[in-house]
Coordinates of C-alpha atoms in Angstrom, one line a residue:
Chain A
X1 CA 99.2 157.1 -195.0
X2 CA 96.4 158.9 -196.8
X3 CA 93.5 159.8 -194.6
X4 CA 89.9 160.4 -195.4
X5 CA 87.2 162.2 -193.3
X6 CA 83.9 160.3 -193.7
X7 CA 80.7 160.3 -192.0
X8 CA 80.5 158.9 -188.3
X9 CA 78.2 155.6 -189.1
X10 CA 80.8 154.8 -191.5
X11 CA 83.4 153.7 -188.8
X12 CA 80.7 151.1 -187.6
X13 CA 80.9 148.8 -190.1
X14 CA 84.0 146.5 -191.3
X15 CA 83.7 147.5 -194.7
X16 CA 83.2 150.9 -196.5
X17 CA 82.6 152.1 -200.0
X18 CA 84.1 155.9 -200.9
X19 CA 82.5 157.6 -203.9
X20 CA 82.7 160.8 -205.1
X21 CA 85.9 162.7 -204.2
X22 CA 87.1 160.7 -202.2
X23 CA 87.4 157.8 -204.5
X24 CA 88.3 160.0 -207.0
X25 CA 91.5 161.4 -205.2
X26 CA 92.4 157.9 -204.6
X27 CA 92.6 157.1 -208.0
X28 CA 94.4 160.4 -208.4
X29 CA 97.0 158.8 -206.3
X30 CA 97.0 156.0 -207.9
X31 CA 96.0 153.4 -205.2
X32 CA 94.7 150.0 -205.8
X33 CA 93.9 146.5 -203.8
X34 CA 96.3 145.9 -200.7
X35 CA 97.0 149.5 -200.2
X36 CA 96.3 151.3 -197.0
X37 CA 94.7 154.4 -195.7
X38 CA 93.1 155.7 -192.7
X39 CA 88.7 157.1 -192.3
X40 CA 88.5 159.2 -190.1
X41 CA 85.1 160.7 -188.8
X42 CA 86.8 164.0 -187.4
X43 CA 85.2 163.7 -184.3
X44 CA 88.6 162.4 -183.1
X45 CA 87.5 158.2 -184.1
X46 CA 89.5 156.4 -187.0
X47 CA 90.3 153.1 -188.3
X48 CA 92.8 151.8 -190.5
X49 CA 91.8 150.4 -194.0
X50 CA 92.5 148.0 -196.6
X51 CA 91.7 149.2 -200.4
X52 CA 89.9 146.0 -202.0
X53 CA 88.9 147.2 -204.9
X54 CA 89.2 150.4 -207.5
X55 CA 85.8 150.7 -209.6
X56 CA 83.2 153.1 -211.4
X57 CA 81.2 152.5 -208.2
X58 CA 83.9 153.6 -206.0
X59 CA 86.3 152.2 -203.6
X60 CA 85.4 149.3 -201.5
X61 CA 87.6 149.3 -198.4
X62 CA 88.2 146.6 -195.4
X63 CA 88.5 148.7 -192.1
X64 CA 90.3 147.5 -189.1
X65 CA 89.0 148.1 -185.8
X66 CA 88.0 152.1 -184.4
X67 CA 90.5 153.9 -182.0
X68 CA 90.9 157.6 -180.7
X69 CA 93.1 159.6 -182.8
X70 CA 96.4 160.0 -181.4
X71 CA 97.1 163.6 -183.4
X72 CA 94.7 165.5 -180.9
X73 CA 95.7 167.7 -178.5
X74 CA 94.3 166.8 -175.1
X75 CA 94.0 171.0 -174.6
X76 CA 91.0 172.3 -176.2
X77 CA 92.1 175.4 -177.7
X78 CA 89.9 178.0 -179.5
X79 CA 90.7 181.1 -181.4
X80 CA 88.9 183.9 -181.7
X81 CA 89.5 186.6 -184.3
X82 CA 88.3 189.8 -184.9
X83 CA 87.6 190.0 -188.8
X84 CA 90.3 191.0 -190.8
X85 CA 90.4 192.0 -194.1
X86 CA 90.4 190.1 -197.9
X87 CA 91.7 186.8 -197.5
X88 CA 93.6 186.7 -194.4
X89 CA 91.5 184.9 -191.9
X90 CA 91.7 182.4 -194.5
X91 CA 95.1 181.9 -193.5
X92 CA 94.4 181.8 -190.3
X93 CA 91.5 178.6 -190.6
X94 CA 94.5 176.7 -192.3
X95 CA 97.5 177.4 -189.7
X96 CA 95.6 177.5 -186.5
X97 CA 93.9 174.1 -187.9
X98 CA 97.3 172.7 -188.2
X99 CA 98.5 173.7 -185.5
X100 CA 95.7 171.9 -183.2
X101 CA 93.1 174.6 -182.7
X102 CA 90.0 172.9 -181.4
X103 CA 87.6 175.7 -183.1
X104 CA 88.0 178.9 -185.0
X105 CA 85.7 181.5 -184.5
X106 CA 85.4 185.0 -186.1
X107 CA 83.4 188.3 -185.2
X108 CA 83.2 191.9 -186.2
X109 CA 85.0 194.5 -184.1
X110 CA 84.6 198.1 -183.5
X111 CA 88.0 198.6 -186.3
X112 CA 86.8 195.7 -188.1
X113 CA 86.8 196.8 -192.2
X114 CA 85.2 194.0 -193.4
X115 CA 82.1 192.9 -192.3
X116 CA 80.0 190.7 -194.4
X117 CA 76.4 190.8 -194.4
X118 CA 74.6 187.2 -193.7
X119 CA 74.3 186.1 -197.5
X120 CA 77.7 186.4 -197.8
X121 CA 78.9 185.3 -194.7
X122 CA 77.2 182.0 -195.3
X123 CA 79.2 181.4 -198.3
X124 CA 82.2 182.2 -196.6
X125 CA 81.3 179.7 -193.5
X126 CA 81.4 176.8 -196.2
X127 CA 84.8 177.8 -197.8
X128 CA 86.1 178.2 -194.7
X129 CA 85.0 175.0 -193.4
X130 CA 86.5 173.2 -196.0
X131 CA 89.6 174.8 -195.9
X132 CA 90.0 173.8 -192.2
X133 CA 88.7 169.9 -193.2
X134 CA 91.6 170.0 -196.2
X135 CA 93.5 171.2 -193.4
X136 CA 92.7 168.5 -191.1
X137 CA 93.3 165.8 -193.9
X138 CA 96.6 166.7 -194.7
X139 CA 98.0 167.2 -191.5
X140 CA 96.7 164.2 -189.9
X141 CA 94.6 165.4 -187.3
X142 CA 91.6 163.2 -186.1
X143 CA 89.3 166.0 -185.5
X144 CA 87.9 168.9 -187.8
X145 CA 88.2 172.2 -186.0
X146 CA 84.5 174.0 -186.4
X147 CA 84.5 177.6 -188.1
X148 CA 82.1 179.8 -186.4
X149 CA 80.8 183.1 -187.2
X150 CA 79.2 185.3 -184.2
X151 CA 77.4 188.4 -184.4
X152 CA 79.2 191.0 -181.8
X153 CA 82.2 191.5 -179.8
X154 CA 80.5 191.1 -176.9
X155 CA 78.8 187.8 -178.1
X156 CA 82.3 186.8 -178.7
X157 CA 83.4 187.5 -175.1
X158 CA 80.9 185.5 -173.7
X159 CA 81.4 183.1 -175.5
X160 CA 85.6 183.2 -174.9
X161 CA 85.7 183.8 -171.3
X162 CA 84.0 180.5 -170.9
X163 CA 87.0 178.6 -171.1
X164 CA 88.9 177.8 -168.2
X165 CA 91.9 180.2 -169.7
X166 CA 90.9 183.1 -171.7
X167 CA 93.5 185.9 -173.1
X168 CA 92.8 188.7 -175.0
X169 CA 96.1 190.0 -176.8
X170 CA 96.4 193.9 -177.0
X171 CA 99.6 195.5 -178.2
X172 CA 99.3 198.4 -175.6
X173 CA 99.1 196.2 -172.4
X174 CA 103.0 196.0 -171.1
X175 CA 102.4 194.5 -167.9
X176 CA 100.7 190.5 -168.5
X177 CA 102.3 188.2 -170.3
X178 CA 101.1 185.3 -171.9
X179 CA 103.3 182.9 -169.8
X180 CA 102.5 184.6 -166.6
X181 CA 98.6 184.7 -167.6
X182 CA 99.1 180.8 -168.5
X183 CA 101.5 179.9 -165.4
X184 CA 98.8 180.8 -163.0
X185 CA 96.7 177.7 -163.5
X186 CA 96.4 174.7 -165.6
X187 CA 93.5 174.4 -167.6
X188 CA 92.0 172.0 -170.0
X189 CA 90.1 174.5 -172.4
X190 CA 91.3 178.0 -173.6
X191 CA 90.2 180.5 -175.7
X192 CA 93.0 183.1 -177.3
X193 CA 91.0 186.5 -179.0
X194 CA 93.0 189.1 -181.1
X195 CA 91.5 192.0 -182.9
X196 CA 91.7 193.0 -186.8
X197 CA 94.7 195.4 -188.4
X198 CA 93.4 198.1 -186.6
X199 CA 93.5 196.2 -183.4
X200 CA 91.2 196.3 -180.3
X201 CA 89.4 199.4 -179.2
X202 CA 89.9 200.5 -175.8
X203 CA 86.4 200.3 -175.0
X204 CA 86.6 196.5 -176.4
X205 CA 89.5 195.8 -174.3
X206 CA 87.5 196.8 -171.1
X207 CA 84.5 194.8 -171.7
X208 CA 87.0 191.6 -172.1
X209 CA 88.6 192.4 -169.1
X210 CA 85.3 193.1 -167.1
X211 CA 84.1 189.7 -168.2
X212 CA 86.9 188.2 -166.8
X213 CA 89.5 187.5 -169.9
X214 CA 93.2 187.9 -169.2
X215 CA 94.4 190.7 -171.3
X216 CA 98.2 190.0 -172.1
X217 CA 100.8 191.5 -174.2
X218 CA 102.5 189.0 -177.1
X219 CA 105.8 190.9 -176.5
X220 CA 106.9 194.6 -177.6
X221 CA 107.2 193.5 -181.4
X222 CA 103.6 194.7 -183.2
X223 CA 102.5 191.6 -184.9
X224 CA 100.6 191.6 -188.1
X225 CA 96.7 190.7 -187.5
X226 CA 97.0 187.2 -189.0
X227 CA 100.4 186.6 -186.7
X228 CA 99.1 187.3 -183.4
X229 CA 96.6 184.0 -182.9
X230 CA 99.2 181.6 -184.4
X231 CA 101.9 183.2 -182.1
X232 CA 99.9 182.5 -179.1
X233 CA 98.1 179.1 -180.4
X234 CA 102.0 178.0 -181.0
X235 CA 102.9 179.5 -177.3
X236 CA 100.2 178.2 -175.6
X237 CA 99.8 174.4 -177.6
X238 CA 103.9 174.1 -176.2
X239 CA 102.9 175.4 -173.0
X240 CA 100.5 172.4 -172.5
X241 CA 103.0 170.4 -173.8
X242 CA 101.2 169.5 -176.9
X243 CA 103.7 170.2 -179.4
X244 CA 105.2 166.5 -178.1
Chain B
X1 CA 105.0 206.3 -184.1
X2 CA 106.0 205.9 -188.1
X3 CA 109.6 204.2 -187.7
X4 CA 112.0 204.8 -190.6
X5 CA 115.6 202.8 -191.2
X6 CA 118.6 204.6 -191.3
X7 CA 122.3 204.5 -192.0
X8 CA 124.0 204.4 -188.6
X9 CA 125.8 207.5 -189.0
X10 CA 122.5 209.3 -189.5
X11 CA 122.0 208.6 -185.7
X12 CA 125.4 210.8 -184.7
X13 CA 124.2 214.3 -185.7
X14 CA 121.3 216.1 -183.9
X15 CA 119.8 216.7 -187.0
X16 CA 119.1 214.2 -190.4
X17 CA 117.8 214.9 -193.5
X18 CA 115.5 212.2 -195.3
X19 CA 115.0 211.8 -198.9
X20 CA 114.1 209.6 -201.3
X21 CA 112.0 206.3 -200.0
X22 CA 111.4 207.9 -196.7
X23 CA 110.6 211.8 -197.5
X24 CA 108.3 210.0 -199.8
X25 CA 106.9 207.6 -197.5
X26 CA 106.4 211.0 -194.8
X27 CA 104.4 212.9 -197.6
X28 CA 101.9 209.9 -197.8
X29 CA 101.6 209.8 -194.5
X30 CA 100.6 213.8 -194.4
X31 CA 103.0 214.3 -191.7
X32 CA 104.3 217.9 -191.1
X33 CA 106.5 220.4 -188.6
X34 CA 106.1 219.0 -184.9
X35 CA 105.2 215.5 -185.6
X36 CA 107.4 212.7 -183.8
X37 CA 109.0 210.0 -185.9
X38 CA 112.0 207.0 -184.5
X39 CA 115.1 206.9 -187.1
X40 CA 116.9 203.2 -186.1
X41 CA 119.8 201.9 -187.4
X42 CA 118.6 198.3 -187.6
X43 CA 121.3 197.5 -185.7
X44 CA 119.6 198.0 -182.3
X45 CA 120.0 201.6 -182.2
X46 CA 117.3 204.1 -182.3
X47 CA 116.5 207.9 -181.9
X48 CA 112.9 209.8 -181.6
X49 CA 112.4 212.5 -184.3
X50 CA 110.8 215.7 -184.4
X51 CA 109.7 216.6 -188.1
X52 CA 111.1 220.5 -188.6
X53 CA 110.4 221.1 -192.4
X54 CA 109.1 218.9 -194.9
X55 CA 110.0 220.1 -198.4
X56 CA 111.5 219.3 -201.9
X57 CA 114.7 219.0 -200.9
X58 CA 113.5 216.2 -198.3
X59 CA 112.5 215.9 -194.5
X60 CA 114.7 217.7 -192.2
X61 CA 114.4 216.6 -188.8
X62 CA 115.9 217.6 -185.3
X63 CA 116.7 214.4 -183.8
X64 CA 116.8 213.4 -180.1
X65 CA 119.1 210.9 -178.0
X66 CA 120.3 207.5 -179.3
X67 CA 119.1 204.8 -176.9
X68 CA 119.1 200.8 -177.4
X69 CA 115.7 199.8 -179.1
X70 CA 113.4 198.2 -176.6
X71 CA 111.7 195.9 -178.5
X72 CA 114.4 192.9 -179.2
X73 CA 114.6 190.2 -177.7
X74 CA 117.5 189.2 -176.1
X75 CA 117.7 185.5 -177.5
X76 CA 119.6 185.3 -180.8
X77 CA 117.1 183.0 -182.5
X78 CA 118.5 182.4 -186.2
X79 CA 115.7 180.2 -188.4
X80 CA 117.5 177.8 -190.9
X81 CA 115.1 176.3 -193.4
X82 CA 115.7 173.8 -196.4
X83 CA 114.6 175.5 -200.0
X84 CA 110.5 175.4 -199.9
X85 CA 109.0 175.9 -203.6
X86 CA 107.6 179.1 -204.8
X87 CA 106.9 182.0 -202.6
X88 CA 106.4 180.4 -199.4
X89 CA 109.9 181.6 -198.0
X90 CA 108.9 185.1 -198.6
X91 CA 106.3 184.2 -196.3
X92 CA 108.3 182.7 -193.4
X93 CA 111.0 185.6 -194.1
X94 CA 108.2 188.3 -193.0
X95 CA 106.6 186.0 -190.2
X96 CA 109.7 185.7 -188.8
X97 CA 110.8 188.9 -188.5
X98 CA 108.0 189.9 -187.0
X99 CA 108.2 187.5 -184.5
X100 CA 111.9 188.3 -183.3
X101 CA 113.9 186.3 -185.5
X102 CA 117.9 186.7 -185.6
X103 CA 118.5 185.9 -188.5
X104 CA 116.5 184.1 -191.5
X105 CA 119.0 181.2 -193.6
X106 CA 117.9 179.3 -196.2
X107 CA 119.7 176.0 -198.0
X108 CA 119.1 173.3 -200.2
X109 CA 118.0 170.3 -199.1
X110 CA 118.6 166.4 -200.6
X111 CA 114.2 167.0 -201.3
X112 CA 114.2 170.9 -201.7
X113 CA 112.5 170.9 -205.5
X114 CA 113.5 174.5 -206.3
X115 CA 117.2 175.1 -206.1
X116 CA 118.0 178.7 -208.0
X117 CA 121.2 179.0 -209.3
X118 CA 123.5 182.0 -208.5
X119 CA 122.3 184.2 -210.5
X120 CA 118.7 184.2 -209.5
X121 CA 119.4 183.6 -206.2
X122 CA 121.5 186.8 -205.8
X123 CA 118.3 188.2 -207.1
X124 CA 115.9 186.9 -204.5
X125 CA 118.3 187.5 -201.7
X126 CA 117.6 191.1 -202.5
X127 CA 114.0 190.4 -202.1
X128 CA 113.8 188.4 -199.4
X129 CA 115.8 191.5 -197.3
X130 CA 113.7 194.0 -198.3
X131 CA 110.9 191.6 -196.8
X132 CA 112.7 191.6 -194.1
X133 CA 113.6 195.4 -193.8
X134 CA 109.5 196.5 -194.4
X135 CA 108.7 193.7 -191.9
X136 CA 111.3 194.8 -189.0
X137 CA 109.7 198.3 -189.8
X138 CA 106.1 197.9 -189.2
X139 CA 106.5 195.8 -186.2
X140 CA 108.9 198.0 -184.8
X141 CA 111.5 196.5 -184.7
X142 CA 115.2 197.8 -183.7
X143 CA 117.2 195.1 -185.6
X144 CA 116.9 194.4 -189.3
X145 CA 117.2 190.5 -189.4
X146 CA 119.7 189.1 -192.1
X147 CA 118.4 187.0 -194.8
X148 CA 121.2 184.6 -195.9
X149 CA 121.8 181.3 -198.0
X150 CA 124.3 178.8 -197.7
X151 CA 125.6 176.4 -200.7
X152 CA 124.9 173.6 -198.7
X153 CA 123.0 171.2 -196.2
X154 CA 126.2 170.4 -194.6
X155 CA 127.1 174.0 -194.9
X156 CA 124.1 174.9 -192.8
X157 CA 124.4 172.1 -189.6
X158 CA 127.6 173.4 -189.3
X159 CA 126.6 177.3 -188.7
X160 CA 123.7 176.0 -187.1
X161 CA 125.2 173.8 -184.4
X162 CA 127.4 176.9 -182.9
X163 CA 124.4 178.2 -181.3
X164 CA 124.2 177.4 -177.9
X165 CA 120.8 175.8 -179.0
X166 CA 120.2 173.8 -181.8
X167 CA 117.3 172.0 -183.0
X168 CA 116.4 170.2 -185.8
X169 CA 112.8 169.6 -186.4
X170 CA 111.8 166.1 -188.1
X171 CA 108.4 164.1 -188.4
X172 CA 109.4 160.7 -187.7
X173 CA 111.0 161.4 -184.1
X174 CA 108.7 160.6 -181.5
X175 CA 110.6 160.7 -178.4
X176 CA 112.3 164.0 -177.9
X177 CA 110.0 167.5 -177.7
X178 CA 111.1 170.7 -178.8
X179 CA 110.2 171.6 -174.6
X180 CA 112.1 168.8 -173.2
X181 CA 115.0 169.6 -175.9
X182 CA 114.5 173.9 -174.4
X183 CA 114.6 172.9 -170.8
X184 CA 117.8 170.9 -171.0
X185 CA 119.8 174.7 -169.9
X186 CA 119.6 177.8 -170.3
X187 CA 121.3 179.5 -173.8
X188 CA 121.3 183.0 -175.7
X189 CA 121.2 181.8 -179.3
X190 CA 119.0 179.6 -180.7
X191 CA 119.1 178.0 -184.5
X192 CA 116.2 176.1 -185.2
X193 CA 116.0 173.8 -188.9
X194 CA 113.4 172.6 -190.8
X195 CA 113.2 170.8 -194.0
X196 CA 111.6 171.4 -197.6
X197 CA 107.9 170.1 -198.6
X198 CA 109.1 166.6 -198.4
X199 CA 110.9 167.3 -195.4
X200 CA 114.3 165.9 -195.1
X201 CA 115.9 162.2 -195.7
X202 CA 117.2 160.2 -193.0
X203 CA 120.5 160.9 -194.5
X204 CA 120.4 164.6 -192.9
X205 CA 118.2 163.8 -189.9
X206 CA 121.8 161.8 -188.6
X207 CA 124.3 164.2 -189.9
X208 CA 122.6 167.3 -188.2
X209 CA 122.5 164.4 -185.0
X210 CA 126.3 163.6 -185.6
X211 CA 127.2 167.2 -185.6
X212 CA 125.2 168.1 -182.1
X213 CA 121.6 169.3 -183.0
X214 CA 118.7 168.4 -181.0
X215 CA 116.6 166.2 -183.5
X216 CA 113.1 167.2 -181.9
X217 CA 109.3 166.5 -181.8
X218 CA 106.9 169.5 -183.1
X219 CA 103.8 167.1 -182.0
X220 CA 102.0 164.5 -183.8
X221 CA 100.3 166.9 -186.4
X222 CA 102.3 167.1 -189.8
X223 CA 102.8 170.5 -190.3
X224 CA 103.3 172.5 -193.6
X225 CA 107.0 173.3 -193.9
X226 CA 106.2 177.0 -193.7
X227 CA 104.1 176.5 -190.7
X228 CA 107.0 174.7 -188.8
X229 CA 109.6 177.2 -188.2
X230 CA 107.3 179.9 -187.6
X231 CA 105.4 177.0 -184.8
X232 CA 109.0 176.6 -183.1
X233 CA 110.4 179.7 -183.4
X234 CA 107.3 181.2 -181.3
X235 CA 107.5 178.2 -178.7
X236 CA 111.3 178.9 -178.2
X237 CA 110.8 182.8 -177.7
X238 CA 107.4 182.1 -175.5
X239 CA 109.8 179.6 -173.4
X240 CA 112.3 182.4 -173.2
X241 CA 110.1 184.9 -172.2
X242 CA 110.6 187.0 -175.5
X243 CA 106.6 187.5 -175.9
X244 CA 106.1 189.7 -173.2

């Protein structure tokens, strides 16, 4: 069933109008009276609707009563990501939203090429926002995974090791795994860091680990920047058991 | 350490010479006399180099012992995936085999829009290994996964169901998880399926059933089909302990 995010205040009422691109895309798709399709106010709230009419002014639309999204995973799960460079945390925003991330947040590092300055970051905010709410839309999830921008590493690992379970992945640690970092505990947030091609600095890796993050090796295979968080969003999503 | 694929009877001799691809590939990396390099087989085997003389005639280098490569995982995980369009199975061919893939197959599916005929598929299947080769190589890895495709659905279920695990991954079923599917017992090969865009019919969902394949849950999120095997395939080898 098609679903549309929409403001909060619409879900309130028991009848909505969609304009703009919305309605367009619903024309695109050819929908008319009696047809179905789900709001959603990605906040992890939606309600079933009835199309009742297709006009100029938009589409007016019978809803059906509010419920909590089924599609979210219970584990809060944030990624954090060194920036990379060209297009490739783009790719990231799209698979981690997919793949349940709860928020995706990005940050220079010491071997970090690119690093925008705050005009352009802002522009790059928005796209990558609406990559993640496209995301969201087309693979059903009830809740739009916020893309975040911070200033420093260590800004980041304040941030990170606030969760209940915090890793940071680094190719040349050979004694933590993931699983055994994730076995020790259950937890109901988690935040999962990995650095840009270059990879993590030593110095970086010891200011993680002195603010408490788990530092853990993804296995002996050297995974490409962009790899490493879905790896361990995948791993750690089916350790929760939210890939059910 | 720069890793270079070699014939396996390269790895016999204490010395090797390198030409072509490689000598060129050592010149743009400025490497010279005394520098360390690993010649593998891509069949598991490797040996650490020492570079002796770089010159026209190609990179002569005195070559240590052969041991087993360290960095592949013990689980035979092949990744069987219906035709996707375009160039998204280039995609899953390099995530893949950085991620420890066995083996990489692709078929046509009853929804699979692009089918190539023989021709042009003979073509891409050169491709898609090479993918695989510079893949294996940057992430250091000791076996060259084999990129194959098979005439038919049926064709596929039936290589895919002699793995000690087989799963087949599919929307619509809600009751059995890829984790309860993994902890049914142990196993040492793995072939997990996924469909095309428009994932597949119900028609294949009960032959690959029929023949023995787990017909699993990834989670209530629709995921893209070249998210899916790439979401399953780093569950199974998190589950197997592969990622550490």
């Amino acid at each position: 069933m098609p679903r549309f995010f929409v403001s909060a205040d619409v879900l309130q009422s028991t009848t909505a109008t969609l304009e703009g691109e919305h309605a367009a895309h619903i024309k695109v798709l050819r929908m008319g009276p009696g047809e179905a399709l789900t709001l959603c106010d990605g906040q992890g709230h939606e309600a079933d609707g009835i199309i009742e009419a297709v006009s100029h002014d938009g589409v007016q639309v019978a809803l059906g009563e509010v419920r909590a999204s089924a599609s979210e995973p219970k584990l809060k799960c944030s990624v954090y990501m060194g920036f990379p460079k060209a297009d490739k945390f783009e790719h990231v925003v799209q698979k981690a939203t997919e793949l349940g991330a709860y928020e995706i947040v990005i940050f220079p590092c010491a071997r970090s090429i690119s690093k925008p300055d705050a005009k352009s970051l802002a522009k790059k905010l928005e796209r990558w926002q609406k990559i993640a709410v496209s995301a969201a839309e087309q693979c059903g999830r009830g809740y739009i995974p916020q893309v975040l921008a911070l200033a420093s590493f260590d800004e980041a690992v304040q941030r990170a090791c606030k969760a209940e379970f915090s890793a940071l992945f680094y190719e040349n640690e050979h004694t933590l795994s993931l699983r055994r970092a994730v076995e020790e505990r259950p937890f109901s947030t988690a935040a999962l860091m990995t650095g840009p091609e270059g990879g993590l600095t030593e110095a970086e890796v010891n200011t993680a680990h002195a603010a408490g993050m788990s530092v853990c090796s993804l296995g002996p295979r050297i995974l490409r920047c962009e790899t490493a968080p879905l790896c361990a969003l995948s791993a750690v999503l089916y350790a929760a058991n939210e890939l059910a």
